[in-house]
Short mmCIF file of C-alpha atoms and ligand atoms in Angstrom, two decimals:
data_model
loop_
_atom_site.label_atom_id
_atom_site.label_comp_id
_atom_site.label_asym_id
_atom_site.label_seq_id
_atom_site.Cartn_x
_atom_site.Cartn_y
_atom_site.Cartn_z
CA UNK C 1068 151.89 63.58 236.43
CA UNK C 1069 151.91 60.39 238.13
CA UNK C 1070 150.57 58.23 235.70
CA UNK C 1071 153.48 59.31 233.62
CA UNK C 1072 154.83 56.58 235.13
CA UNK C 1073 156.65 53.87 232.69
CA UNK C 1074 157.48 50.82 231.79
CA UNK C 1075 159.91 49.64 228.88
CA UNK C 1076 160.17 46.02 227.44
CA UNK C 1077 162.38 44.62 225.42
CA UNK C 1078 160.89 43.35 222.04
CA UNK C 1079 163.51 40.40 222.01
CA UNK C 1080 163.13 39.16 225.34
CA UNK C 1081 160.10 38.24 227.14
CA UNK C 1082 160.40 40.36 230.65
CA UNK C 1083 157.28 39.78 232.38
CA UNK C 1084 155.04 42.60 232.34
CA UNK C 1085 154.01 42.63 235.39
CA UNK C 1086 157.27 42.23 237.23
CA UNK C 1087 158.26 45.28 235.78
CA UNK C 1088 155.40 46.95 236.51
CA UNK C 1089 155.61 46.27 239.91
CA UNK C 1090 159.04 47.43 239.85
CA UNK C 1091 158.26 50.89 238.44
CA UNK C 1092 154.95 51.76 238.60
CA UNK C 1093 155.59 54.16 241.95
CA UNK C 1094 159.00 55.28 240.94
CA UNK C 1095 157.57 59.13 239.78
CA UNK C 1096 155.85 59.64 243.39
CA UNK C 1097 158.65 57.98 245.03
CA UNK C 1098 161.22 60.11 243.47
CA UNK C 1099 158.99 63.43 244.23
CA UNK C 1100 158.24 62.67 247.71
CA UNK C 1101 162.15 61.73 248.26
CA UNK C 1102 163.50 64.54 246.49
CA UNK C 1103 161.28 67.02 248.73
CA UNK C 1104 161.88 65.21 252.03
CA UNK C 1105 165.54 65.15 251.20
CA UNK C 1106 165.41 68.76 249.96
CA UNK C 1107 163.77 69.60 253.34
CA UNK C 1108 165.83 67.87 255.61
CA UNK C 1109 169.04 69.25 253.81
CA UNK C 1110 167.74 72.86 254.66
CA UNK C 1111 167.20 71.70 258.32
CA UNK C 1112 170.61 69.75 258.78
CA UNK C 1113 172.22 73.17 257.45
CA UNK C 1114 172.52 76.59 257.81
CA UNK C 1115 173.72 76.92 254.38
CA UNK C 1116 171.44 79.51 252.37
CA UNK C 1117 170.17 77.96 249.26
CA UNK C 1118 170.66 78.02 246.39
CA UNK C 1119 173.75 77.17 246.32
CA UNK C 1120 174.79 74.16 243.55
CA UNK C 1121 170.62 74.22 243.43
CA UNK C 1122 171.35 72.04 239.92
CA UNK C 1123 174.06 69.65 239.91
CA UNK C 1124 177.76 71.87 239.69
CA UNK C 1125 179.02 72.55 236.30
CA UNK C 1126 182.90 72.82 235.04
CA UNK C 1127 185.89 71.77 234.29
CA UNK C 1128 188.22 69.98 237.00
CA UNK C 1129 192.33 69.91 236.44
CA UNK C 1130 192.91 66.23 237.74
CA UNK C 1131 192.05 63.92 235.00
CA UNK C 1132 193.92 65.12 232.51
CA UNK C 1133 196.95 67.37 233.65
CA UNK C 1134 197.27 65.45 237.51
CA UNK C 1135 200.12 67.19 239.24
CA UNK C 1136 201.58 68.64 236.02
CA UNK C 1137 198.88 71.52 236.49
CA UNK C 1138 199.79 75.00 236.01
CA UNK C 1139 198.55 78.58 236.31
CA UNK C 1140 198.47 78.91 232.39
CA UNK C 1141 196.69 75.48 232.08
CA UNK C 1142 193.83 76.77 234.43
CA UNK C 1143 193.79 80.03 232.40
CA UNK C 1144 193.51 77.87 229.12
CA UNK C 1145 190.74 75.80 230.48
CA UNK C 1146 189.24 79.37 231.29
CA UNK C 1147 189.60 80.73 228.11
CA UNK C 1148 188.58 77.73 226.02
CA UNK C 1149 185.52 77.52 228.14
CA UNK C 1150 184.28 80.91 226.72
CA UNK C 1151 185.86 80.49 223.52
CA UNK C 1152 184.08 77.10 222.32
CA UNK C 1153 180.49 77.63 224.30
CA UNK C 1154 181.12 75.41 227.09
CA UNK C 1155 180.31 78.40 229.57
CA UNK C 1156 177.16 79.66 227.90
CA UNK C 1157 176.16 75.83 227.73
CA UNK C 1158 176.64 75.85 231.78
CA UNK C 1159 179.61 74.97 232.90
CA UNK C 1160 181.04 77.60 235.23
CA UNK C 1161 183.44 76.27 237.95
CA UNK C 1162 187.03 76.24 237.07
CA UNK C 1163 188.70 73.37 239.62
CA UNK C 1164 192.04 73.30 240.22
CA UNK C 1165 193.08 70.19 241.77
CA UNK C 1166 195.97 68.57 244.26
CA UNK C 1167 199.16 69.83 243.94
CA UNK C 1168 198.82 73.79 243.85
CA UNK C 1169 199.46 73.65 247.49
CA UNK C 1170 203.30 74.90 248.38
CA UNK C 1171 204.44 75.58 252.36
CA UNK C 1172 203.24 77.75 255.29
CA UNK C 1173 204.86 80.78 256.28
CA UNK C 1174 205.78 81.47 260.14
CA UNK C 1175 201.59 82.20 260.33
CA UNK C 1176 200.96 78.85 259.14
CA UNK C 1177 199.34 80.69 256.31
CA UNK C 1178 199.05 78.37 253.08
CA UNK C 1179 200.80 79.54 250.21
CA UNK C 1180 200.38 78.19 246.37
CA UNK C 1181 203.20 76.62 244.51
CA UNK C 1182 205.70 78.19 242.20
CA UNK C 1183 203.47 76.50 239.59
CA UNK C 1184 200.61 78.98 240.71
CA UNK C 1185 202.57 82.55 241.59
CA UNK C 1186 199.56 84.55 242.38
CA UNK C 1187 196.27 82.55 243.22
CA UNK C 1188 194.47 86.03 243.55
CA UNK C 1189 195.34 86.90 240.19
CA UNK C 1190 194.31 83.99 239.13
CA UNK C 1191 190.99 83.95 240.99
CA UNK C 1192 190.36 87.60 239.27
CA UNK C 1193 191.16 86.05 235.83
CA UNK C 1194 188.75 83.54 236.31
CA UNK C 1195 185.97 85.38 237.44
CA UNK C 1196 186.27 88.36 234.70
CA UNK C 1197 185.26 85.53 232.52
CA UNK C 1198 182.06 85.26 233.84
CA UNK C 1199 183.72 81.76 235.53
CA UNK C 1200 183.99 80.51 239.29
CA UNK C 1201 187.43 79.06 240.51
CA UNK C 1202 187.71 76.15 242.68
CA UNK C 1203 190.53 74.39 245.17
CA UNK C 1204 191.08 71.24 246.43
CA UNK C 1205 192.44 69.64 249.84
CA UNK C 1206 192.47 67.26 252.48
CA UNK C 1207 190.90 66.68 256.04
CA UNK C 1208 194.64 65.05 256.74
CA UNK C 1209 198.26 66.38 256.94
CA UNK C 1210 199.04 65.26 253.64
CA UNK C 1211 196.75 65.17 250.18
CA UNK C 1212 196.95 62.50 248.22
CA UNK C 1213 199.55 63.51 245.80
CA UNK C 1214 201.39 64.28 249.20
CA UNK C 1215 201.06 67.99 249.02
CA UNK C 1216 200.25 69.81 252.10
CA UNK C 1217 196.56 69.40 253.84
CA UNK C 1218 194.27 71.26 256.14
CA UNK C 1219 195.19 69.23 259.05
CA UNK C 1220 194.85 72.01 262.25
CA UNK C 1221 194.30 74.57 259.51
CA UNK C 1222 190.84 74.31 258.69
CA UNK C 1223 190.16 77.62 259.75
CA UNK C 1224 193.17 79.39 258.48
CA UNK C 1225 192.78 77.70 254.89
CA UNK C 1226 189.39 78.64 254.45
CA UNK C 1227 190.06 82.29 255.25
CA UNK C 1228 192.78 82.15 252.68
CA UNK C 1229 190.12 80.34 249.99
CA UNK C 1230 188.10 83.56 250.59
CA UNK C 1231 190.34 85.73 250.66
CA UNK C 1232 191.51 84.42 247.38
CA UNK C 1233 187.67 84.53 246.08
CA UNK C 1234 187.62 80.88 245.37
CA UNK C 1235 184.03 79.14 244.98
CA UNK C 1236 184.38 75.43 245.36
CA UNK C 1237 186.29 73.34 247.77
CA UNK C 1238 186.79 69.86 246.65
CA UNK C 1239 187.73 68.19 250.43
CA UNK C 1240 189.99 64.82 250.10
CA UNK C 1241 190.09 62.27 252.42
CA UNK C 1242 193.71 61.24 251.55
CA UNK C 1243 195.89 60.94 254.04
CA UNK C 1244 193.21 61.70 257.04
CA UNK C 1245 192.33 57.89 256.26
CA UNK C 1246 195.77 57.37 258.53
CA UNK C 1247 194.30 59.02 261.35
CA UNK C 1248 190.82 57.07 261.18
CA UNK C 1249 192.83 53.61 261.05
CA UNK C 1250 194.61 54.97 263.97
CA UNK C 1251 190.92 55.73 265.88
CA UNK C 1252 189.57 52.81 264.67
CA UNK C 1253 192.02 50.17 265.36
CA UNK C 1254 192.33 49.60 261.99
CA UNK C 1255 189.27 49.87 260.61
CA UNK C 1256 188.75 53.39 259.08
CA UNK C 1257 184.92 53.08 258.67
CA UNK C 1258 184.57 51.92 262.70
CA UNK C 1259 185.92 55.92 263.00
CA UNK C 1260 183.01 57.49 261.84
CA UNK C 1261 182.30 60.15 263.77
CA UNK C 1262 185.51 61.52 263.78
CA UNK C 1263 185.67 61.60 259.87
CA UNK C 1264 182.19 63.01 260.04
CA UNK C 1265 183.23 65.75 262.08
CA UNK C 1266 186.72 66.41 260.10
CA UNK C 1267 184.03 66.86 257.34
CA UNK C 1268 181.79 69.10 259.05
CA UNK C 1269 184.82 71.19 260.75
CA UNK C 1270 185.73 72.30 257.06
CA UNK C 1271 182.32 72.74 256.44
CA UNK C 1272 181.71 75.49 259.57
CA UNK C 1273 184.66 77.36 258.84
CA UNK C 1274 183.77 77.84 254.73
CA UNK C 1275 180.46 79.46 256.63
CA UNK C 1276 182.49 81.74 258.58
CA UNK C 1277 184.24 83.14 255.57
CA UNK C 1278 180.67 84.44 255.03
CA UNK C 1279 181.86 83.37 251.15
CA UNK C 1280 179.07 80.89 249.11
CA UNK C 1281 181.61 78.48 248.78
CA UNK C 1282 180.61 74.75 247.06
CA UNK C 1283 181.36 72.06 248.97
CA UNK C 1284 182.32 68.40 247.73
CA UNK C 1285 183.13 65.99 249.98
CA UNK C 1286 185.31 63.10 248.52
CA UNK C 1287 185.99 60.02 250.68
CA UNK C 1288 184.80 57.44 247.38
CA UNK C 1289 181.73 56.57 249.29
CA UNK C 1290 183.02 55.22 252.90
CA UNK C 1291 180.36 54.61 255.33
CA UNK C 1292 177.51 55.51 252.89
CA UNK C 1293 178.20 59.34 252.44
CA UNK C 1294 174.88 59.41 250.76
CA UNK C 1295 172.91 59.57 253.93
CA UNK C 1296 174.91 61.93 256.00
CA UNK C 1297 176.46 63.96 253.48
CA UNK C 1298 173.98 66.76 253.67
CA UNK C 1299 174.33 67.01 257.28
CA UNK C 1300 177.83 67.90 257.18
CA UNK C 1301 177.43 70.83 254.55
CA UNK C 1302 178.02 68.53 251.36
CA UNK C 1303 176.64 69.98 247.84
CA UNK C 1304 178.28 67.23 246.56
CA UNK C 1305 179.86 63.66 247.91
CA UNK C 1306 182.20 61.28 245.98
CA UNK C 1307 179.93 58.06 245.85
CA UNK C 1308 182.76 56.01 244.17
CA UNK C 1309 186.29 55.50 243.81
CA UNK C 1310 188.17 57.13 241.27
CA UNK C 1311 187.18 56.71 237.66
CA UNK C 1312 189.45 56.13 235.13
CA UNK C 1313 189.54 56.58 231.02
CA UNK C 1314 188.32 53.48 229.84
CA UNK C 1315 184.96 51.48 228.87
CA UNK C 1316 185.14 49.23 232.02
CA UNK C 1317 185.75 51.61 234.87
CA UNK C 1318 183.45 54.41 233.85
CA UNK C 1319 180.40 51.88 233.45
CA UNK C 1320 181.41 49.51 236.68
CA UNK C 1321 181.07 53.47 238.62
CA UNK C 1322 178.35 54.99 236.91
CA UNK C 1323 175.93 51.43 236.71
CA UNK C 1324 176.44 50.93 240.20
CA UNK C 1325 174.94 54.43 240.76
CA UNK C 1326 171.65 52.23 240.77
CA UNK C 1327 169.71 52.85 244.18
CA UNK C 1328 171.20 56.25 245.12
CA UNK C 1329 168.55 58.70 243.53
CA UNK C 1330 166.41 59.27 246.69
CA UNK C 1331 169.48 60.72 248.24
CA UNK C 1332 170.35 63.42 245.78
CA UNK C 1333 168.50 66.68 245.12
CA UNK C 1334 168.95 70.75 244.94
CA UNK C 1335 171.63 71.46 246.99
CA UNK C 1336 173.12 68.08 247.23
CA UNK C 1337 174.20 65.67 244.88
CA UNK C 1338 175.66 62.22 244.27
CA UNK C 1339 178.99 62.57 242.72
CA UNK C 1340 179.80 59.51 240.68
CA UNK C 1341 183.49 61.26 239.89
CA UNK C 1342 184.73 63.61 236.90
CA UNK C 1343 184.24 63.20 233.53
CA UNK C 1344 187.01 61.40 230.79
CA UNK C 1345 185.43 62.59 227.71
CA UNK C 1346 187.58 63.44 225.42
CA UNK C 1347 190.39 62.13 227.28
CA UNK C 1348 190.93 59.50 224.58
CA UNK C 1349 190.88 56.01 226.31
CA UNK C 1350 187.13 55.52 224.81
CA UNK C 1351 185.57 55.62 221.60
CA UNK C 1352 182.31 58.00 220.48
CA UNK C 1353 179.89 55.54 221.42
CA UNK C 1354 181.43 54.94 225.22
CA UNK C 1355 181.70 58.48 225.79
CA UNK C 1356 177.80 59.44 225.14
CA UNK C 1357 177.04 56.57 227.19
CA UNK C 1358 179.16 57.98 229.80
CA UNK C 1359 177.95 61.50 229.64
CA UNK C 1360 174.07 60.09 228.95
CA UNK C 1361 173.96 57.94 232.24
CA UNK C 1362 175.90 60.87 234.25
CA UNK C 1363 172.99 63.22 233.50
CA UNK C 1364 170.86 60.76 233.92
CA UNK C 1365 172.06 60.55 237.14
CA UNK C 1366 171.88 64.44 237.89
CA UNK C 1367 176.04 64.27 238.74
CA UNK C 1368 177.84 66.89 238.66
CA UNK C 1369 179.51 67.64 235.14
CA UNK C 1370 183.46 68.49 235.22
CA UNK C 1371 184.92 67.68 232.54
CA UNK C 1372 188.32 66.21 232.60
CA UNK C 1373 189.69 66.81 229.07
CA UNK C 1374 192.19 69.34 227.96
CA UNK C 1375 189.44 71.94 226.92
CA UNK C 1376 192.56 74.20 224.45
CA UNK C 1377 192.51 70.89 222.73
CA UNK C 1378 189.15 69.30 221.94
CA UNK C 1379 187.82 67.53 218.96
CA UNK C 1380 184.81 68.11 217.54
CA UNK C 1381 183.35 64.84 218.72
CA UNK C 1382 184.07 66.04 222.08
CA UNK C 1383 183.05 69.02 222.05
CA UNK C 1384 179.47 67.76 220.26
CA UNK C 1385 179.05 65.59 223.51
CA UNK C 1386 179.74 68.06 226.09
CA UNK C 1387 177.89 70.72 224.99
CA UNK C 1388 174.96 68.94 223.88
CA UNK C 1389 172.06 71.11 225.17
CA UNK C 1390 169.17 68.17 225.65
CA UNK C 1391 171.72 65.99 227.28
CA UNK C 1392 172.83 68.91 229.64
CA UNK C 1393 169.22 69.93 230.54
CA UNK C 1394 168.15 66.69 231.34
CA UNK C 1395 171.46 66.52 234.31
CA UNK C 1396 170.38 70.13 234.79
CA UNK C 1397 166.27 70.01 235.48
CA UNK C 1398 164.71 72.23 238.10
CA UNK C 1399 163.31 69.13 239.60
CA UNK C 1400 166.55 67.67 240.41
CA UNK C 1401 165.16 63.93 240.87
CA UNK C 1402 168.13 61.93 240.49
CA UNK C 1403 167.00 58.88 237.49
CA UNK C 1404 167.39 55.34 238.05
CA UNK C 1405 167.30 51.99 236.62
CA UNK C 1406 164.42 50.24 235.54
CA UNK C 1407 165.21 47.13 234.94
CA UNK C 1408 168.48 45.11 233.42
CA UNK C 1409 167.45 42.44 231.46
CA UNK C 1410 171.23 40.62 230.31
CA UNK C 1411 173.70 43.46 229.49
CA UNK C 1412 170.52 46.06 228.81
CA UNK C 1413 169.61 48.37 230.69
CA UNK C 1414 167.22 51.22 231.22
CA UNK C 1415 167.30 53.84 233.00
CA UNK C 1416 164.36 56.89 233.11
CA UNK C 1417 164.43 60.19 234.95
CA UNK C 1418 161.47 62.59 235.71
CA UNK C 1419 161.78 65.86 234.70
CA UNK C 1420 159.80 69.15 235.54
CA UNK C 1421 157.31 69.67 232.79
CA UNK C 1422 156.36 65.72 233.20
CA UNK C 1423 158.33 64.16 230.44
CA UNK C 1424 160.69 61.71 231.40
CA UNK C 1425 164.13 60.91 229.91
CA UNK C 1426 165.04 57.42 229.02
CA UNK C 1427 167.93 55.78 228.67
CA UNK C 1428 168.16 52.98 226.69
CA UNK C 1429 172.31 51.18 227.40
CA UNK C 1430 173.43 48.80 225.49
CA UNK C 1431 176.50 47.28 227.81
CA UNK C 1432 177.32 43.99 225.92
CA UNK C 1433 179.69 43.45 222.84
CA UNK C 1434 177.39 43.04 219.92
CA UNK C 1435 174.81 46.08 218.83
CA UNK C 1436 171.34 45.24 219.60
CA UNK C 1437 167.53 46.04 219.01
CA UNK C 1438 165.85 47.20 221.78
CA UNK C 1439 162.01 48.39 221.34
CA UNK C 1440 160.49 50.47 224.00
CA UNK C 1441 156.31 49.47 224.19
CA UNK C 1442 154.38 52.72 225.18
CA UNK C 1443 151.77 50.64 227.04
CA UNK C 1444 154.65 49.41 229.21
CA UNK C 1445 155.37 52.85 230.23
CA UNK C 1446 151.57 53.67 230.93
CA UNK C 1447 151.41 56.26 228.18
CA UNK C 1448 148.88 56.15 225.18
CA UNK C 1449 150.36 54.86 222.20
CA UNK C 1450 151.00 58.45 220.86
CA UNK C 1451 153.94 59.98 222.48
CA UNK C 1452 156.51 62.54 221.02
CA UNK C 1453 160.24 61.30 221.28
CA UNK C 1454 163.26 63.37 221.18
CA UNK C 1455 166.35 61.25 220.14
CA UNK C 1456 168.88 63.50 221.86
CA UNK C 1457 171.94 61.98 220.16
CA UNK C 1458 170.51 61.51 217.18
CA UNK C 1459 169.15 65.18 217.63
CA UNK C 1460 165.58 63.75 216.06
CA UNK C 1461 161.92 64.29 216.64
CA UNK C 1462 160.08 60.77 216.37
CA UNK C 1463 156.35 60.57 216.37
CA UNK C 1464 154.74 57.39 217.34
CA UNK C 1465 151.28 56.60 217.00
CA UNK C 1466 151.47 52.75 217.02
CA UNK C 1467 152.60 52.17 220.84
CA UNK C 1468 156.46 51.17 220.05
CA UNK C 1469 159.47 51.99 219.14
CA UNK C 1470 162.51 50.02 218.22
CA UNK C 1471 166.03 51.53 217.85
CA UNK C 1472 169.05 49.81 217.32
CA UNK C 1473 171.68 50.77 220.39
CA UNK C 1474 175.51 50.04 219.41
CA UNK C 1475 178.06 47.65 221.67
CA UNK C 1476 178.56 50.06 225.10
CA UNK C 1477 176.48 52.59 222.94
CA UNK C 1478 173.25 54.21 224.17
CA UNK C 1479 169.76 55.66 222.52
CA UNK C 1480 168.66 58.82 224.82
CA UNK C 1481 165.51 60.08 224.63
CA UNK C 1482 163.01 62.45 225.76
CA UNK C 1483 159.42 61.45 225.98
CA UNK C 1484 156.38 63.71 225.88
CA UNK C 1485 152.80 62.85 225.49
CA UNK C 1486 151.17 64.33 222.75
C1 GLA Y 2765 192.14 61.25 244.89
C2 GLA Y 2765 190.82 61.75 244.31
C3 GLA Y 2765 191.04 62.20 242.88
C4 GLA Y 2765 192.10 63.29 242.85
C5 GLA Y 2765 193.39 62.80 243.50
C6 GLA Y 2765 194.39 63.93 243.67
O1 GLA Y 2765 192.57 60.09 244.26
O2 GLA Y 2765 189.83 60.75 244.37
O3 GLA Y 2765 189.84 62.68 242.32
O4 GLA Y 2765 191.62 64.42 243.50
O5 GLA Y 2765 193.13 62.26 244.80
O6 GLA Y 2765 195.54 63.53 244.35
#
């Protein structure tokens, strides 16, 4: 399907053909060729039998919403909404608890969960009778972030205790381990490296030898570009940014700059542009679907970070939307890119595996705006099939273009087909 290839113009500005062309034209053969190289050299770098997180991880993560307030009957909640309102049969499985579960070590130095989590077991068995995975979080260093205790010396011991728990996902946290790369690096925590590469891959090996399929994200916001060496330490996942946070300005400064990365993700291991706020409140309808529209756009994972036992309808509508959710979720697992950005427009298209392509029309400035897509541009006939996935609407056009009208931070997502 190469000459799927496309193209999009603006009808109101006058982007020079073939610039963009140029720009795009090998972006369907580039993405194949890099997603099987990078699929292939993830199987080689590991001994990690696949397919594990073969499509980018699905949940629900504790942090953005409850932060250290999280409790055992919060996680069950999340659990229970999840099957209750469709999220689960709409994909999303993992169940994350994160920082500050952790409580002290006994004379063993075996980890032990917080009075706010009396029985992690329990809890793990809860979880998975739900059809649901359970995840846990912590930290290469001494300390976690939220200064609860880390892995430091104990990465053995802690992941025998994950497994014996029956947890699925390990979200790893650079925190406080940042201390002891200053300390190698004179200062300069990127000049240490290696060491934080092996802290990485130390976790990593002893996750294996819990013989447990355990999901691995790495989260270090993107030091030392994670992207290229994240597979090698056992990474499903890698935090590509620093933390997002539940507004307009944040989420699109992280998830725009996402623009570059694709040839680096693929089954098995994924760019992870950070959790997701909607629902959370700090942005309106419009801001959320572009949020969730460019993070499955960019194959990230999807946790959401709402309280799930408390959702509007809105909310719900965005998270569970099935088109949006197969496009993050394709078989081909080509991470989508940007196009071209022409002023505060942008557009974004992903391949997908039965040679349509989702495009992703953004609209970051303050005023709405028309933006007409030219089917020529995108080396299609002038008949294609569209599928406006917010919009839920089937468009056909025979005349070569389409115009729709994209709100301020708002976005038109669609999925083209030839006819
Ligand atoms: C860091 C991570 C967040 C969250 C907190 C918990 O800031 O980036 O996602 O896990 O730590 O303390």
């Amino acid at each position: 399907m190469l000459n799927n290839s496309f193209t999009i113009r603006f009808a109101s500005l006058n982007l020079e053909k073939n610039q963009v062309m140029q720009r795009t034209q090998p972006l369907r053969m580039f993405l194949t060729l890099t997603l099987f190289s990078g699929f292939a050299a993830a199987c080689a770098q590991t001994a990690r039998p696949l397919p594990l997180a073969r499509t980018p991880p699905m949940g629900w993560n504790s942090w953005n919403h409850f932060a250290q307030t999280v409790t055992d009957t919060d996680v069950r909640a999340a659990a229970d909404a999840m099957v209750a309102n469709g999220m689960r049969d709409a994909g999303y499985i993992y169940v994350n608890i994160d920082d500050s579960w952790e409580g002290t070590r006994d004379a063993d130095g075996i980890l032990r969960s917080n009075d706010k989590f009396p029985d992690m077991k329990a809890l793990a068995n809860y979880v998975h009778s739900k059809g649901l995975k359970l995840g846990i979080y912590s930290s290469p260093g001494a300390k976690t972030c939220a200064k609860y205790e880390g892995s430091l010396g104990y990465e053995a011991q802690d992941a025998k205790t994950y497994a014996e728990w029956g947890i699925d996902f390990l979200k790893y946290d650079l925190c406080s381990y940042g201390d002891v790369l200053r300390k190698e690096g004179q200062g300069n925590v990127a000049a240490a490296f290696p060491l934080q590469k092996q802290a990485y891959r130390k976790m990593y090996d002893a996750l294996v030898a819990t013989g447990r399929p355990i999901v691995y994200s790495l989260c270090q916001y993107g030091m030392n570009s994670v992207w290229e060496w994240g597979p090698a330490v056992g990474g499903n996942l890698w935090r590509t940014t620093g933390d997002i946070k539940d507004t307009y300005e944040r989420m699109s400064l992280i998830g725009f700059a996402q623009a570059g990365l694709s040839k680096y993700a693929g089954p098995g291991h994924w760019n992870d542009p950070d959790m997701l706020e909607v629902g959370n409140g700090g942005m309106n309808g419009d801001e959320y679907r572009t949020h969730m529209s460019l993070w499955v756009m960019l194959a990230a994972p999807l946790l959401a970070g709402n309280d799930l036992s408390r959702m509007n309808a809105e909310t719900l509508a965005i998270l569970e939307n099935r088109d949006a959710i197969s496009i993050d979720q394709d078989p081909l697992g080509a991470q989508g890119d940007r196009l071209s950005a022409v002023g505060s427009m942008e557009i974004w298209s992903k391949p997908l595996s039965d040679g349509s392509d989702a495009v992703a029309l953004f609209n970051r400035g303050e005023l709405e705006t028309p933006m007409t897509l030219k089917m020529s541009d995108l080396n299609l006939e002038n008949a294609v099939k569209l599928h406006d996935v917010w919009a839920n609407k089937d468009i056909t056009i025979l005349n070569g273009t389409y115009t729709a009208v994209v709100p301020k931070h708002g976005v038109v997502l669609l999925r083209i087909r030839k006819q």
